[in-house]
Structures are given as structure tokens and as C-alpha cells.
Tab-separated table of C-alpha atoms and ligand atoms in Angstrom:
chain	number	residue	atom	x	y	z
A	24	MET	CA	12.484	-17.360	-14.547
A	25	SER	CA	11.048	-20.377	-12.666
A	26	ASP	CA	7.556	-21.671	-13.457
A	27	ALA	CA	6.443	-20.824	-9.912
A	28	LEU	CA	7.599	-17.201	-10.290
A	29	ALA	CA	5.969	-16.853	-13.736
A	30	THR	CA	2.672	-18.200	-12.345
A	31	THR	CA	2.804	-15.866	-9.330
A	32	ILE	CA	3.408	-12.852	-11.584
A	33	GLU	CA	0.487	-13.890	-13.798
A	34	ASP	CA	-1.707	-14.368	-10.704
A	35	LEU	CA	-0.704	-10.917	-9.499
A	36	VAL	CA	-1.561	-9.289	-12.835
A	37	ALA	CA	-4.936	-11.054	-12.779
A	38	ALA	CA	-5.472	-9.990	-9.143
A	39	ASN	CA	-4.882	-6.322	-10.018
A	40	ARG	CA	-7.431	-6.452	-12.829
A	41	ILE	CA	-10.003	-8.482	-10.867
A	42	LEU	CA	-9.893	-6.103	-7.900
A	43	ALA	CA	-10.443	-3.165	-10.280
A	44	GLU	CA	-13.255	-4.983	-12.117
A	45	GLN	CA	-14.951	-5.840	-8.801
A	46	GLY	CA	-14.798	-2.233	-7.556
A	47	VAL	CA	-12.427	-3.008	-4.671
A	48	VAL	CA	-9.730	-0.698	-6.094
A	49	ASP	CA	-10.049	2.224	-8.504
A	50	GLY	CA	-7.019	4.227	-9.628
A	51	TYR	CA	-5.528	3.522	-6.199
A	52	GLY	CA	-4.861	0.481	-4.044
A	53	HIS	CA	-2.351	-2.327	-4.579
A	54	VAL	CA	-1.845	-6.079	-4.301
A	55	SER	CA	1.396	-7.968	-3.647
A	56	ALA	CA	2.608	-11.570	-3.386
A	57	ARG	CA	5.613	-13.097	-1.660
A	58	VAL	CA	8.253	-14.384	-4.087
A	59	PRO	CA	7.930	-18.195	-4.272
A	60	GLY	CA	10.760	-19.772	-2.277
A	61	LYS	CA	12.109	-16.416	-1.007
A	62	THR	CA	10.616	-15.487	2.355
A	63	ASP	CA	12.316	-12.079	2.398
A	64	ARG	CA	11.127	-10.767	-0.967
A	65	TYR	CA	7.789	-9.691	-2.382
A	66	LEU	CA	6.367	-8.670	-5.756
A	67	LEU	CA	4.351	-5.474	-6.305
A	68	SER	CA	3.577	-3.376	-9.371
A	69	ARG	CA	5.309	-0.067	-10.008
A	70	SER	CA	3.044	2.879	-9.146
A	71	LEU	CA	0.163	2.378	-11.561
A	72	ALA	CA	-3.635	2.079	-11.585
A	73	PRO	CA	-4.335	-1.625	-10.906
A	74	ALA	CA	-6.471	-2.124	-14.045
A	75	SER	CA	-3.428	-1.199	-16.188
A	76	VAL	CA	-0.890	-3.545	-14.583
A	77	THR	CA	0.964	-6.043	-16.811
A	78	GLY	CA	3.738	-8.530	-16.029
A	79	GLU	CA	6.332	-5.931	-17.111
A	80	ASP	CA	5.240	-3.622	-14.295
A	81	ILE	CA	5.877	-6.080	-11.463
A	82	MET	CA	8.894	-5.170	-9.287
A	83	GLU	CA	10.679	-7.114	-6.539
A	84	PHE	CA	11.154	-5.630	-3.049
A	85	ASP	CA	12.913	-6.663	0.158
A	86	LEU	CA	11.111	-6.537	3.503
A	87	ASP	CA	12.322	-2.948	4.098
A	88	SER	CA	10.299	-2.233	0.919
A	89	SER	CA	13.432	-1.185	-0.953
A	90	PRO	CA	13.411	-2.194	-4.628
A	91	VAL	CA	15.845	-4.910	-5.709
A	92	ASP	CA	16.314	-3.217	-9.118
A	93	GLN	CA	14.372	0.047	-9.411
A	94	ARG	CA	15.439	1.046	-12.964
A	95	GLY	CA	13.911	4.510	-12.493
A	96	ARG	CA	10.428	3.181	-11.928
A	97	GLN	CA	8.061	5.098	-9.644
A	98	MET	CA	6.922	3.137	-6.579
A	99	TYR	CA	3.758	3.121	-4.457
A	100	LEU	CA	4.213	5.419	-1.430
A	101	GLU	CA	2.457	2.917	0.829
A	102	ARG	CA	4.489	-0.174	-0.120
A	103	PHE	CA	5.675	-0.362	3.544
A	104	ILE	CA	2.284	-1.907	4.366
A	105	HIS	CA	3.328	-4.984	2.391
A	106	GLY	CA	6.932	-5.350	3.598
A	107	GLU	CA	6.081	-4.999	7.271
A	108	ILE	CA	3.194	-7.491	7.112
A	109	TYR	CA	5.353	-10.089	5.312
A	110	ARG	CA	8.019	-9.559	7.992
A	111	LYS	CA	5.578	-10.108	10.852
A	112	ARG	CA	3.370	-12.823	9.315
A	113	PRO	CA	5.230	-15.824	7.842
A	114	ASP	CA	1.836	-17.399	7.015
A	115	VAL	CA	0.898	-14.545	4.676
A	116	GLN	CA	1.647	-14.978	0.968
A	117	ALA	CA	-0.466	-12.116	-0.437
A	118	VAL	CA	-1.479	-8.634	0.758
A	119	VAL	CA	-3.987	-6.091	-0.589
A	120	HIS	CA	-4.355	-2.468	0.455
A	121	HIS	CA	-7.516	-0.784	-0.787
A	122	HIS	CA	-10.074	1.957	-0.158
A	123	SER	CA	-13.070	-0.279	-0.926
A	124	PRO	CA	-16.002	2.130	-0.397
A	125	SER	CA	-18.459	0.138	1.734
A	126	VAL	CA	-15.852	-0.756	4.369
A	127	ILE	CA	-14.933	2.902	5.051
A	128	PRO	CA	-17.953	3.648	7.325
A	129	PHE	CA	-16.997	0.743	9.609
A	130	GLY	CA	-13.603	2.355	10.198
A	131	ILE	CA	-15.146	5.601	11.482
A	132	ALA	CA	-18.594	4.842	12.954
A	133	GLY	CA	-17.582	2.748	15.958
A	134	VAL	CA	-19.726	-0.133	14.637
A	135	PRO	CA	-17.716	-3.337	14.174
A	136	LEU	CA	-17.844	-5.280	10.914
A	137	GLN	CA	-19.502	-8.658	11.541
A	138	ALA	CA	-19.966	-11.685	9.302
A	139	VAL	CA	-23.379	-11.581	7.611
A	140	TYR	CA	-23.017	-14.786	5.543
A	141	HIS	CA	-20.866	-17.804	4.779
A	142	MET	CA	-18.906	-16.105	1.977
A	143	SER	CA	-17.316	-13.774	4.507
A	144	GLY	CA	-16.871	-16.228	7.373
A	145	PHE	CA	-13.349	-14.854	7.915
A	146	VAL	CA	-14.947	-11.662	9.284
A	147	ALA	CA	-16.505	-13.554	12.214
A	148	GLY	CA	-13.235	-13.658	14.174
A	149	GLY	CA	-13.248	-9.849	14.379
A	150	ILE	CA	-11.665	-7.158	12.190
A	151	PRO	CA	-9.532	-4.626	14.101
A	152	VAL	CA	-9.434	-0.908	13.265
A	153	TYR	CA	-6.065	0.830	12.877
A	154	GLU	CA	-5.850	4.388	14.217
A	155	ILE	CA	-2.927	6.264	12.641
A	156	ARG	CA	-3.226	9.062	15.236
A	157	ASP	CA	-2.083	6.605	17.905
A	158	LYS	CA	1.238	6.268	16.113
A	159	ASP	CA	1.799	9.477	14.194
A	160	GLY	CA	-0.100	12.330	15.870
A	161	PRO	CA	-3.214	14.327	15.069
A	162	ALA	CA	-2.532	15.711	11.581
A	163	THR	CA	-1.106	13.091	9.228
A	164	ASP	CA	-2.132	12.686	5.575
A	165	MET	CA	-3.397	9.194	6.607
A	166	LEU	CA	-0.832	7.375	4.426
A	167	ILE	CA	1.501	4.567	5.538
A	168	ARG	CA	4.659	6.228	4.189
A	169	THR	CA	7.354	4.658	6.393
A	170	GLY	CA	8.519	1.351	7.821
A	171	PRO	CA	7.561	2.293	11.424
A	172	LEU	CA	4.019	3.186	10.311
A	173	GLY	CA	3.828	-0.101	8.400
A	174	ARG	CA	4.969	-1.942	11.532
A	175	SER	CA	2.315	-0.248	13.662
A	176	LEU	CA	-0.343	-1.335	11.156
A	177	ALA	CA	1.029	-4.908	11.108
A	178	ASP	CA	0.889	-4.896	14.935
A	179	VAL	CA	-2.814	-3.934	14.928
A	180	LEU	CA	-3.541	-6.528	12.212
A	181	GLY	CA	-1.966	-9.165	14.488
A	182	VAL	CA	-3.055	-12.647	13.394
A	183	LYS	CA	-6.274	-11.451	11.709
A	184	PRO	CA	-7.154	-11.742	7.993
A	185	ALA	CA	-7.887	-7.999	7.648
A	186	ALA	CA	-7.723	-4.646	9.424
A	187	LEU	CA	-9.638	-1.468	8.679
A	188	MET	CA	-7.711	1.800	8.571
A	189	ARG	CA	-9.709	4.656	10.089
A	190	GLY	CA	-10.541	7.343	7.523
A	191	HIS	CA	-8.551	5.580	4.823
A	192	GLY	CA	-9.294	1.976	3.809
A	193	ALA	CA	-8.235	-1.518	4.735
A	194	VAL	CA	-5.549	-4.142	4.481
A	195	VAL	CA	-6.420	-7.762	3.691
A	196	VAL	CA	-4.055	-10.748	3.864
A	197	ALA	CA	-4.190	-14.445	2.952
A	198	PRO	CA	-2.029	-17.526	2.372
A	199	SER	CA	-2.566	-17.180	-1.428
A	200	VAL	CA	-3.282	-14.593	-4.122
A	201	SER	CA	-6.583	-16.284	-4.984
A	202	LEU	CA	-7.770	-16.164	-1.385
A	203	VAL	CA	-6.751	-12.561	-0.758
A	204	VAL	CA	-8.713	-11.481	-3.840
A	205	ALA	CA	-11.812	-13.397	-2.714
A	206	ARG	CA	-11.527	-11.934	0.792
A	207	CYS	CA	-11.413	-8.401	-0.631
A	208	VAL	CA	-14.457	-8.993	-2.836
A	209	TYR	CA	-16.493	-10.497	-0.002
A	210	LEU	CA	-15.315	-7.970	2.609
A	211	GLU	CA	-16.759	-5.205	0.430
A	212	MET	CA	-19.949	-7.245	-0.115
A	213	ASN	CA	-20.226	-8.045	3.614
A	214	ALA	CA	-19.979	-4.352	4.531
A	215	ARG	CA	-22.744	-3.470	2.069
A	216	LEU	CA	-25.024	-6.296	3.255
A	217	GLN	CA	-24.391	-5.515	6.921
A	218	MET	CA	-25.467	-1.904	6.392
A	219	GLN	CA	-28.645	-3.136	4.663
A	220	ALA	CA	-29.382	-5.608	7.476
A	221	MET	CA	-28.866	-2.887	10.098
A	222	GLN	CA	-31.220	-0.564	8.186
A	223	ILE	CA	-33.942	-3.190	7.879
A	224	ALA	CA	-33.609	-4.168	11.534
A	225	GLY	CA	-33.784	-0.539	12.631
A	226	PRO	CA	-31.977	1.341	15.427
A	227	GLY	CA	-31.061	-0.789	18.414
A	228	ALA	CA	-32.417	-4.020	16.884
A	229	LYS	CA	-30.308	-7.155	16.990
A	230	VAL	CA	-28.984	-8.558	13.701
A	231	ASN	CA	-28.285	-12.293	13.674
A	232	TYR	CA	-24.648	-12.545	12.543
A	233	LEU	CA	-22.511	-15.690	12.122
A	234	THR	CA	-20.863	-16.818	15.355
A	235	PRO	CA	-17.055	-17.130	15.426
A	236	GLU	CA	-17.499	-20.934	15.305
A	237	GLU	CA	-19.708	-20.703	12.203
A	238	GLY	CA	-17.133	-18.371	10.683
A	239	VAL	CA	-14.322	-20.904	11.166
A	240	ALA	CA	-16.444	-23.696	9.670
A	241	ALA	CA	-17.425	-21.507	6.697
A	242	VAL	CA	-13.765	-20.600	6.052
A	243	ASP	CA	-12.774	-24.286	6.100
A	244	SER	CA	-15.479	-25.249	3.600
A	245	ASN	CA	-14.756	-22.738	0.794
A	246	ASP	CA	-11.441	-22.125	-1.009
A	247	PHE	CA	-13.116	-19.787	-3.571
A	248	LEU	CA	-11.257	-21.520	-6.410
A	249	ARG	CA	-14.360	-21.745	-8.615
A	250	ALA	CA	-14.766	-17.961	-8.439
A	251	TRP	CA	-11.008	-17.370	-8.804
A	252	ASP	CA	-10.735	-19.539	-11.947
A	253	LEU	CA	-13.583	-17.596	-13.567
A	254	TRP	CA	-12.273	-14.167	-12.545
A	255	ARG	CA	-8.706	-15.039	-13.583
A	256	LYS	CA	-9.714	-16.254	-17.057
A	257	LYS	CA	-11.758	-13.137	-17.701
A	258	ALA	CA	-9.030	-10.846	-16.366
A	259	LEU	CA	-6.347	-12.415	-18.580
A	260	GLY	CA	-8.663	-12.569	-21.629
A	261	GLN	CA	-8.546	-16.379	-21.810
B	1	ZN	ZN1	-4.138	3.935	0.861
């Protein structure tokens, strides 16, 4: 195994544990990374609660989300989210799907998520909402179980860093594992803080969010590596 692959697998194990520790995922949700040097392959745990994931559990998939070597292991039903986003977005190196609680209301209430502070500047460019009924009719179980559903989600995500999934959760993407983890943590935090700001302001009052320009500047000024190094050490017991 190459050093780059070993590091990516270790990052992915840490990411699973960090997202669980931070309350972004519970028994459900998953995080993947593209295989270093292989644009058409990605790494994702076998079907397991994220807090329990070890290096042994990481499997390799192609962009159809078929396993390269399944060896009888059970797979996440919604792995198509990952394959179809990697296919559509060459810039993306890591993907998280989660049901992070504070973001759920913004997928159903018709109130857009907006950037409340510099830590979530990536929100300021707008976060689209995916409606599964548009693709799969009025009575689905809400899950992205097939390639075509994954493609429809990737289409709604477009070039954005995240998309909410109505009545379900969200998908978050980034050019690195460290950045996708930070985005998930601060997306959840942003949703919570936005609800508080809206409550304090009261019905109909204007909340003073970051502008898209401030969002871009905030994104450029913070790589979150200080937080990532701390989280990663703790997660791997170092
Ligand atoms: Zn889900």
C-alpha cells in the first residue's frame, strides 16, 4: 500500500470518529474519500456506525458504487451519493452524507440556510435543497438507493459545497477530508446559530448575514487545519 493511500485511510477513519464525536452523524451517515491517484475509485467503510470504523472496514468502490472486492461485506444502501458526486465533480476529494439534526428544519421550512459567521463562510454562496419527489414520485422511503437517484442529487448539488435533502439530511463535499469534516461541523453549528438569531430578531425582522463576497473571503482565509489536527489526534488516540 502506498503512503498516500495509508494516510487517506487513516484520515477517513479519523473523519468517521470525529463526525460521530461532534454529533454530525450518529449510528447513520457516512464519509468517503477519492483514492489518491485514481480518479475513478473511492474509499468508504462497510455498513457500520461511523464511531466504530477502523482501517479494516474501509472498502474500495468504482464510480457506479460497485465494490472492487466485496468479500461478503455489507455495504451502505446510499453509497450511490458518493459515486455519482465523484463522477460529476472532479474537484471533490471527499464526501459526507449525514442527518445532522439542526440542518433538517432548513430542508423543510422554506427558509434558506445563510452564513451567520466566518467559520461557515462557504454557506454564503447558497445551499440548494434536493427534493426526492421531483425524481422518484410522492412515496419514496427518502433514501438514495440507486445510481439515477444519486445523479439527480449530484445535479442539484451542482458546483456548491453542500446540498440539503428535504426530510432526510444533507450532503457535504470538499477538496480534502479535513475540509469536508470542518464543513460538516460548522454547517451544523451555523444552522443552530441561525435559528437562534432568527428567534432573537423575531418574526419578519432582518438578520445581518455574511454577504457572498464576505463568504468567499472567509473561505480563503481559513483551512481549518488547526481544528483538524486536534480532532484527528483525539480521534486516533494520539
Ligand atoms: Zn441518509
